[in-house]
CSV table of C-alpha atoms and ligand atoms in Angstrom, one decimal:
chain,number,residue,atom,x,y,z
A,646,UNK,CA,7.2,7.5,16.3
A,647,UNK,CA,5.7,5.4,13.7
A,648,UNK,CA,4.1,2.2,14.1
A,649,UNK,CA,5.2,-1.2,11.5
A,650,UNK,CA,2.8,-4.0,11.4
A,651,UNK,CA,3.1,-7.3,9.4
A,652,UNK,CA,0.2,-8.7,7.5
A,653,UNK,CA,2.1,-11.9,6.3
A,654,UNK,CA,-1.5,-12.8,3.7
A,655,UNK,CA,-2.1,-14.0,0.7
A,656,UNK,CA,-4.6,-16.8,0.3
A,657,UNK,CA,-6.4,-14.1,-1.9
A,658,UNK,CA,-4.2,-13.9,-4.3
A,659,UNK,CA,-5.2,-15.0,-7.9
A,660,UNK,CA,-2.2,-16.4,-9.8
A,661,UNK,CA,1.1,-16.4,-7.8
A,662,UNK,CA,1.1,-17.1,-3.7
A,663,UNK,CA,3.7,-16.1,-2.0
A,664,UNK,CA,3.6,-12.6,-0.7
A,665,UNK,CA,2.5,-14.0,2.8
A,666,UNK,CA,6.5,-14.2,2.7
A,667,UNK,CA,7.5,-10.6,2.6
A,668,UNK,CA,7.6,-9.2,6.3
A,669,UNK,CA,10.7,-11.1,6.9
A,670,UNK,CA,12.5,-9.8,4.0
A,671,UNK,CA,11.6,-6.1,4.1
A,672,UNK,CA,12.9,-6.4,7.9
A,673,UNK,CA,16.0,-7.7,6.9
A,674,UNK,CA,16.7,-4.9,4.5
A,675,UNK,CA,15.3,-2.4,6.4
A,676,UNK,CA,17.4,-3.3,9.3
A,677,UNK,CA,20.9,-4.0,7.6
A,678,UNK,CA,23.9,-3.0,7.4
A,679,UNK,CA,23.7,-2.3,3.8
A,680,UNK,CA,21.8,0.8,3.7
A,681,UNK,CA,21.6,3.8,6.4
A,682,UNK,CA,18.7,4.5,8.1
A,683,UNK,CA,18.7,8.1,7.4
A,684,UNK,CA,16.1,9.3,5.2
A,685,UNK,CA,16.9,11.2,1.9
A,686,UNK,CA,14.8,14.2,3.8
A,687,UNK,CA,17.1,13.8,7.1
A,688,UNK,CA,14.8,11.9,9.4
A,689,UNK,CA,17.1,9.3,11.6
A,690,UNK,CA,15.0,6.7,12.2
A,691,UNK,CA,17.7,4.5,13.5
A,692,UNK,CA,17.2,6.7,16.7
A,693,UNK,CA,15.5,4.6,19.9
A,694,UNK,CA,12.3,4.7,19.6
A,695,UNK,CA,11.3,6.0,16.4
A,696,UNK,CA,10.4,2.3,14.8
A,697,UNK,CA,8.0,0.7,16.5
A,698,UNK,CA,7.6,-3.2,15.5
A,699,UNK,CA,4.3,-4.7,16.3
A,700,UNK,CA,5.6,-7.7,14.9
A,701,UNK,CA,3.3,-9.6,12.3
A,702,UNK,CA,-1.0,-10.2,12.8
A,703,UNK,CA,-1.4,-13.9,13.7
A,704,UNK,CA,-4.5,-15.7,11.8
A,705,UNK,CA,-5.8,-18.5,14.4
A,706,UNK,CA,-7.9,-21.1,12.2
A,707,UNK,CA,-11.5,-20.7,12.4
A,708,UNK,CA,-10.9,-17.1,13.2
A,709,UNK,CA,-12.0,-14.9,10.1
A,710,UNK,CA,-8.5,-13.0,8.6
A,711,UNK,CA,-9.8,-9.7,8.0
A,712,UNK,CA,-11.4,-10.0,11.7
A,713,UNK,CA,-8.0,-10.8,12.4
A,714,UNK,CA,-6.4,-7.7,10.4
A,715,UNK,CA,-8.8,-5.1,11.4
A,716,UNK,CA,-8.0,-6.0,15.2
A,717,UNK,CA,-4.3,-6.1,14.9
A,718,UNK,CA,-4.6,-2.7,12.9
A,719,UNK,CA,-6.9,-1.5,15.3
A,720,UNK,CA,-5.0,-2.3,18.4
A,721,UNK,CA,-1.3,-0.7,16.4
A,722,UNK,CA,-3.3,2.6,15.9
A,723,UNK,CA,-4.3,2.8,19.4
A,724,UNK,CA,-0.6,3.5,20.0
A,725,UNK,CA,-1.0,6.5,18.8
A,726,UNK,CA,1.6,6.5,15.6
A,727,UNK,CA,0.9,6.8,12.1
A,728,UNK,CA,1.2,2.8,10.9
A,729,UNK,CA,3.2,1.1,8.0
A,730,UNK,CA,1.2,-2.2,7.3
A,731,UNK,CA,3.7,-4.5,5.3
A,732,UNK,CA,1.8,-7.3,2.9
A,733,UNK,CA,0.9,-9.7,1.8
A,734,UNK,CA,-0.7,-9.1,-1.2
A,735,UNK,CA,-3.1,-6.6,-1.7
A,736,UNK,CA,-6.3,-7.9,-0.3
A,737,UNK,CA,-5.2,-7.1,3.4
A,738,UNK,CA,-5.7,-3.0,2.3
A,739,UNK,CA,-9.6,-3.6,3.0
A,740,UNK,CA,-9.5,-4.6,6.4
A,741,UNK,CA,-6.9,-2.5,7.5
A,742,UNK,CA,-9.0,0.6,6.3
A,743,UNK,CA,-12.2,-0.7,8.1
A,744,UNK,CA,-9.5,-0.2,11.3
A,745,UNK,CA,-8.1,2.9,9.7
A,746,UNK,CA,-11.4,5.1,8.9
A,747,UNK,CA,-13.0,4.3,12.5
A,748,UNK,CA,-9.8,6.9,13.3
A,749,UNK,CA,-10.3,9.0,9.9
A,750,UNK,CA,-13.8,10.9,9.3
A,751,UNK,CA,-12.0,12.4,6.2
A,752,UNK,CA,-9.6,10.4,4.5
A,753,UNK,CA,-7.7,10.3,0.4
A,754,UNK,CA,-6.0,7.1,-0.4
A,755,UNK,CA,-3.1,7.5,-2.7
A,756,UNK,CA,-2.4,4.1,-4.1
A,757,UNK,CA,0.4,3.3,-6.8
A,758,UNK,CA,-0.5,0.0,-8.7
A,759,UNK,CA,0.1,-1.1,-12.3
A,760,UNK,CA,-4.1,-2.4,-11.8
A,761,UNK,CA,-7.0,-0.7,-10.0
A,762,UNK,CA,-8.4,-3.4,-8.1
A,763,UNK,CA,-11.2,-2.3,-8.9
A,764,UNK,CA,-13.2,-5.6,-9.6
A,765,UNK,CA,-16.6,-6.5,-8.3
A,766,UNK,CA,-15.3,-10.1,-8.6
A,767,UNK,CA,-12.8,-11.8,-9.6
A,768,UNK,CA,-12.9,-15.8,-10.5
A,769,UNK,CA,-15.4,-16.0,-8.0
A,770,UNK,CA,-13.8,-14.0,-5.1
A,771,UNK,CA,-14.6,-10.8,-3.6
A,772,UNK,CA,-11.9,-10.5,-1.5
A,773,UNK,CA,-9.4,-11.3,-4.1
A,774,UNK,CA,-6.5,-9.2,-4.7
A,775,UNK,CA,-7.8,-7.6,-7.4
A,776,UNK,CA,-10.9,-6.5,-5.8
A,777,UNK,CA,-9.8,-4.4,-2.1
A,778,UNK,CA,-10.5,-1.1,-3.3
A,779,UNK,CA,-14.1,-2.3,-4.5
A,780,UNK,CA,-15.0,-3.0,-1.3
A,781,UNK,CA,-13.1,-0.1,0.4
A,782,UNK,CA,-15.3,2.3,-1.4
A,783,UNK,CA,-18.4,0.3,-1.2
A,784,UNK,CA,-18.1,0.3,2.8
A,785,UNK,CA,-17.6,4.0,2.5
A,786,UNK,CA,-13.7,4.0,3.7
A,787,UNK,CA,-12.4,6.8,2.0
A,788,UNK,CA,-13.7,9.9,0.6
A,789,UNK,CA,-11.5,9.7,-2.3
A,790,UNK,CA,-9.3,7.5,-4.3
A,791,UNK,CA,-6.2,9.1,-6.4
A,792,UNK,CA,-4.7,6.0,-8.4
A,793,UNK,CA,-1.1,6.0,-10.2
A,794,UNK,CA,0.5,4.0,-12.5
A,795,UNK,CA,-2.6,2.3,-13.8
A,796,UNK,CA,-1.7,0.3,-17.3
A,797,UNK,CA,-3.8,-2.8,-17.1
A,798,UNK,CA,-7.2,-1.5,-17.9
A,799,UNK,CA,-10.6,-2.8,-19.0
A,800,UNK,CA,-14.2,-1.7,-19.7
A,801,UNK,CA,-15.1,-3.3,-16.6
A,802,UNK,CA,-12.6,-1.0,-15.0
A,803,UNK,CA,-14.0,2.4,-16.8
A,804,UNK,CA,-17.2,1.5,-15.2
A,805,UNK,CA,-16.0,1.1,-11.6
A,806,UNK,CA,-14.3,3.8,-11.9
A,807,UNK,CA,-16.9,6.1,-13.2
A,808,UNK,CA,-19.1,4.4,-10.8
A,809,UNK,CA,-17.0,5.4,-7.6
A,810,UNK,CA,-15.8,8.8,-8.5
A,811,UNK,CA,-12.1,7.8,-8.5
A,812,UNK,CA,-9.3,9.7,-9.8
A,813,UNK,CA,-6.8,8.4,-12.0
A,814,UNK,CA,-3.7,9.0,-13.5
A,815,UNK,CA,-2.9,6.0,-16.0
A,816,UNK,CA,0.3,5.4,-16.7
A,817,UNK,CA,0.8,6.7,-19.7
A,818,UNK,CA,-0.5,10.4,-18.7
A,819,UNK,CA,2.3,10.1,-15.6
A,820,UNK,CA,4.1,13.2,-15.7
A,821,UNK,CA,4.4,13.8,-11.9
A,822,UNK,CA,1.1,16.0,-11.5
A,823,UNK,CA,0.5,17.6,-8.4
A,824,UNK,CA,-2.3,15.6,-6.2
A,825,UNK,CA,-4.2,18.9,-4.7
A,826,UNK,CA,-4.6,16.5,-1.4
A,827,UNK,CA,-6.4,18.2,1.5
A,828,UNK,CA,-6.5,16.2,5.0
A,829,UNK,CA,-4.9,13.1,5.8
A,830,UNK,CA,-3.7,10.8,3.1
A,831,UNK,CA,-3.6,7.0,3.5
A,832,UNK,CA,-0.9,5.6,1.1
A,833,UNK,CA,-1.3,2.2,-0.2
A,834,UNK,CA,1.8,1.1,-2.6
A,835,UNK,CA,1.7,-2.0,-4.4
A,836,UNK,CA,5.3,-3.0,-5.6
A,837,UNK,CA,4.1,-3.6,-9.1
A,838,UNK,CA,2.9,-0.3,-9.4
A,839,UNK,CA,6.9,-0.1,-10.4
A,840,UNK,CA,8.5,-1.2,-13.4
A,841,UNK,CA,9.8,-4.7,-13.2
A,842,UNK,CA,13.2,-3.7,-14.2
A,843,UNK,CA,13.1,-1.9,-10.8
A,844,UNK,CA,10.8,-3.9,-8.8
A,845,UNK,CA,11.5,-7.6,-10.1
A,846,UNK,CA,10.0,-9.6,-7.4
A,847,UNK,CA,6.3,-9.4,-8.0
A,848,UNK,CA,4.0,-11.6,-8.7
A,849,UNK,CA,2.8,-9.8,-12.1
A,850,UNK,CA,5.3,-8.0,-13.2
A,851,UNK,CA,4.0,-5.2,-15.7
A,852,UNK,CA,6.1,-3.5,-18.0
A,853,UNK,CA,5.7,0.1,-18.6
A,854,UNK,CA,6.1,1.0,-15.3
A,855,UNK,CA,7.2,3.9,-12.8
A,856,UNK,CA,10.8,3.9,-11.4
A,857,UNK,CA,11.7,4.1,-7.9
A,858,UNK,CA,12.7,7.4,-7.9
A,859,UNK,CA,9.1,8.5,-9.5
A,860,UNK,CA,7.0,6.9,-6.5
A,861,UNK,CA,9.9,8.7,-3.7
A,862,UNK,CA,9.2,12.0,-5.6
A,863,UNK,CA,5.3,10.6,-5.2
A,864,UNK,CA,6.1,10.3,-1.1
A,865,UNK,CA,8.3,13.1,-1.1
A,866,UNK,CA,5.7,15.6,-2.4
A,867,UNK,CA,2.7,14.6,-0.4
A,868,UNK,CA,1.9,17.3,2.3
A,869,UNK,CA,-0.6,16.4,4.3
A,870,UNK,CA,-0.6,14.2,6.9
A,871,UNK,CA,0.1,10.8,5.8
A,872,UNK,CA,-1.6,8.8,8.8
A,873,UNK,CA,-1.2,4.9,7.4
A,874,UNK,CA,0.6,2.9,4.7
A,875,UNK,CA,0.8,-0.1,3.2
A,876,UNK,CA,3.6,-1.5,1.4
A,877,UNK,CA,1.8,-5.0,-0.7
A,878,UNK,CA,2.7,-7.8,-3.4
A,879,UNK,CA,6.4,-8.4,-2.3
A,880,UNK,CA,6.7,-11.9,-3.6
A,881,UNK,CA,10.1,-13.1,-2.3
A,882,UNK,CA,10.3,-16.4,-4.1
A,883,UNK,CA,10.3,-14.4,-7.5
A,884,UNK,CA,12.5,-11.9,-5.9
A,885,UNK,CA,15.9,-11.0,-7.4
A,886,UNK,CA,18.8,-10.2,-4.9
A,887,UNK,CA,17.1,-9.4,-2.9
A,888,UNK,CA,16.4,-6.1,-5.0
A,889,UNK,CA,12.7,-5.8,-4.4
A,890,UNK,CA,13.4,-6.2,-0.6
A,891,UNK,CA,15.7,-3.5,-1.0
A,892,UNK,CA,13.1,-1.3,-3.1
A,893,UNK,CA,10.4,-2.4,-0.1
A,894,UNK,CA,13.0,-1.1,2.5
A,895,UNK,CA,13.5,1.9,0.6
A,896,UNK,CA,9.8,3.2,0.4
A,897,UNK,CA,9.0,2.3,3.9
A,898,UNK,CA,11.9,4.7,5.2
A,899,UNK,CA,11.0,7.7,2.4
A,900,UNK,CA,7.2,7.0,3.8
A,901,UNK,CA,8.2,6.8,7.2
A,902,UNK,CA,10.6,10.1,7.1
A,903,UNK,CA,7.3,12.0,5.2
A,904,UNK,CA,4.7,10.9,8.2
A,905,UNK,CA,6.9,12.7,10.7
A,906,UNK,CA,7.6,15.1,8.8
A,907,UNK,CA,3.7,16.0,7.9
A,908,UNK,CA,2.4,15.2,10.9
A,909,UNK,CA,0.1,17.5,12.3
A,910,UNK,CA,1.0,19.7,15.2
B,557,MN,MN1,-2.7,-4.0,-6.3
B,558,MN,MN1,-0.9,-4.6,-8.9
């Protein structure tokens, strides 16, 4: 079984709001009548059961959000399932890992992003988007970071990284390396990671970008156990079709189909 959360957050975002919109939509594709529910590696999870909806995390004013997330996260995981967490943008990552390592004494994040959210600050927020994986490694949440896709970069960025040990593969080096991942892998995807042409419906679209067939060959490949996932920056209102949806949909069923399939015995 796996677990599916919403996070529906974005009042961390720095430029564009609207991602606090994208539950609904990746639900919609995931659950219609468009597309099977059979992944390309011949998981069914259209089977009873094997989708477990905890609905969406609620944020009560005057209660802190990431309070808020880390419970909700928390309280998924004690089902038992590995969890797909479905943004907001892609400040909600940093509380759902506080949930996520309580679980995980050794942990790799794989995330795919066009940037490396790797600020200390940005215009005067820690907890903006641009920042989670800052505080993720400053609180000690993972052991290591792998980034892909990286093409916005800055000095700023060199020295976080250098800083925090993290491993990346920019962009322009992508050639579909193998990760060398040993022990469970937390999988953090933000959709602009991909190029606009395939994921349109972003709130900074980056050109340059991986296709969605690279980041399913990314999924595909990974085998360890993937215990969590999130799936961030889905900005409907700048959406096309309903293509980025589509693209969310897509990812969450490859992801889902490669946690059963590496789970441990
Ligand atoms: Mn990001
Ligand atoms: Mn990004």
């Amino acid at each position: 079984m796996i677990s599916l959360l919403g996070a529906p957050h974005d009042d961390y975002s720095s430029h564009l709001k609207g991602a606090a919109a994208a539950p609904g939509p990746i639900r919609d594709a995931l659950w219609s009548d468009a597309y099977g529910l059979i992944t390309e590696t011949r998981v069914d999870l259209g089977a009873p059961g094997v989708l477990v909806d905890h609905g969406d995390v609620a944020f009560p004013a005057g209660r802190d959000p990431w309070d808020a997330i880390e419970a909700a996260v928390d309280a998924a995981l004690a089902a038992g399932h590995p969890l797909i967490s479905l943004g907001g943008d892609h400040a909600i990552t940093h509380p759902i890992l506080r949930a996520v390592r309580k679980r995980h004494p050794r942990l790799t994040i794989v995330q795919i992003d066009a940037h490396s959210d790797l600020y200390d600050v940005y215009q005067g927020n820690r907890r903006s988007h641009a920042c989670p994986f800052a505080r993720i490694l400053e609180e000690g949440l993972a052991d290591r970071l792998i980034q892909i896709g990286i093409r916005c970069m800055n000095p700023h960025h060199d020295a976080q990284i250098e800083r925090f040990g993290v491993e990346v593969f920019e962009m322009a080096a992508w050639r579909g390396q193998p990760l060398s991942l040993d022990g469970p892998v937390y999988l953090s995807i933000d959709l602009d990671g991909l190029d606009p042409a395939c994921a349109p419906g972003v709130a900074h679209p980056e050109p340059g970008g991986l296709t969605t067939r690279q980041v399913i060959d990314i999924i595909q490949a990974i085998d360890q156990p993937i215990i969590g996932a999130d799936i961030v920056e889905l900005n409907p209102g700048r959406d096309r079709n309903g293509l980025t949806a589509a693209v969310a949909a897509k990812l969450l069923k490859e992801i889902a189909g490669a946690m059963i399939l590496t789970r441990a015995p």
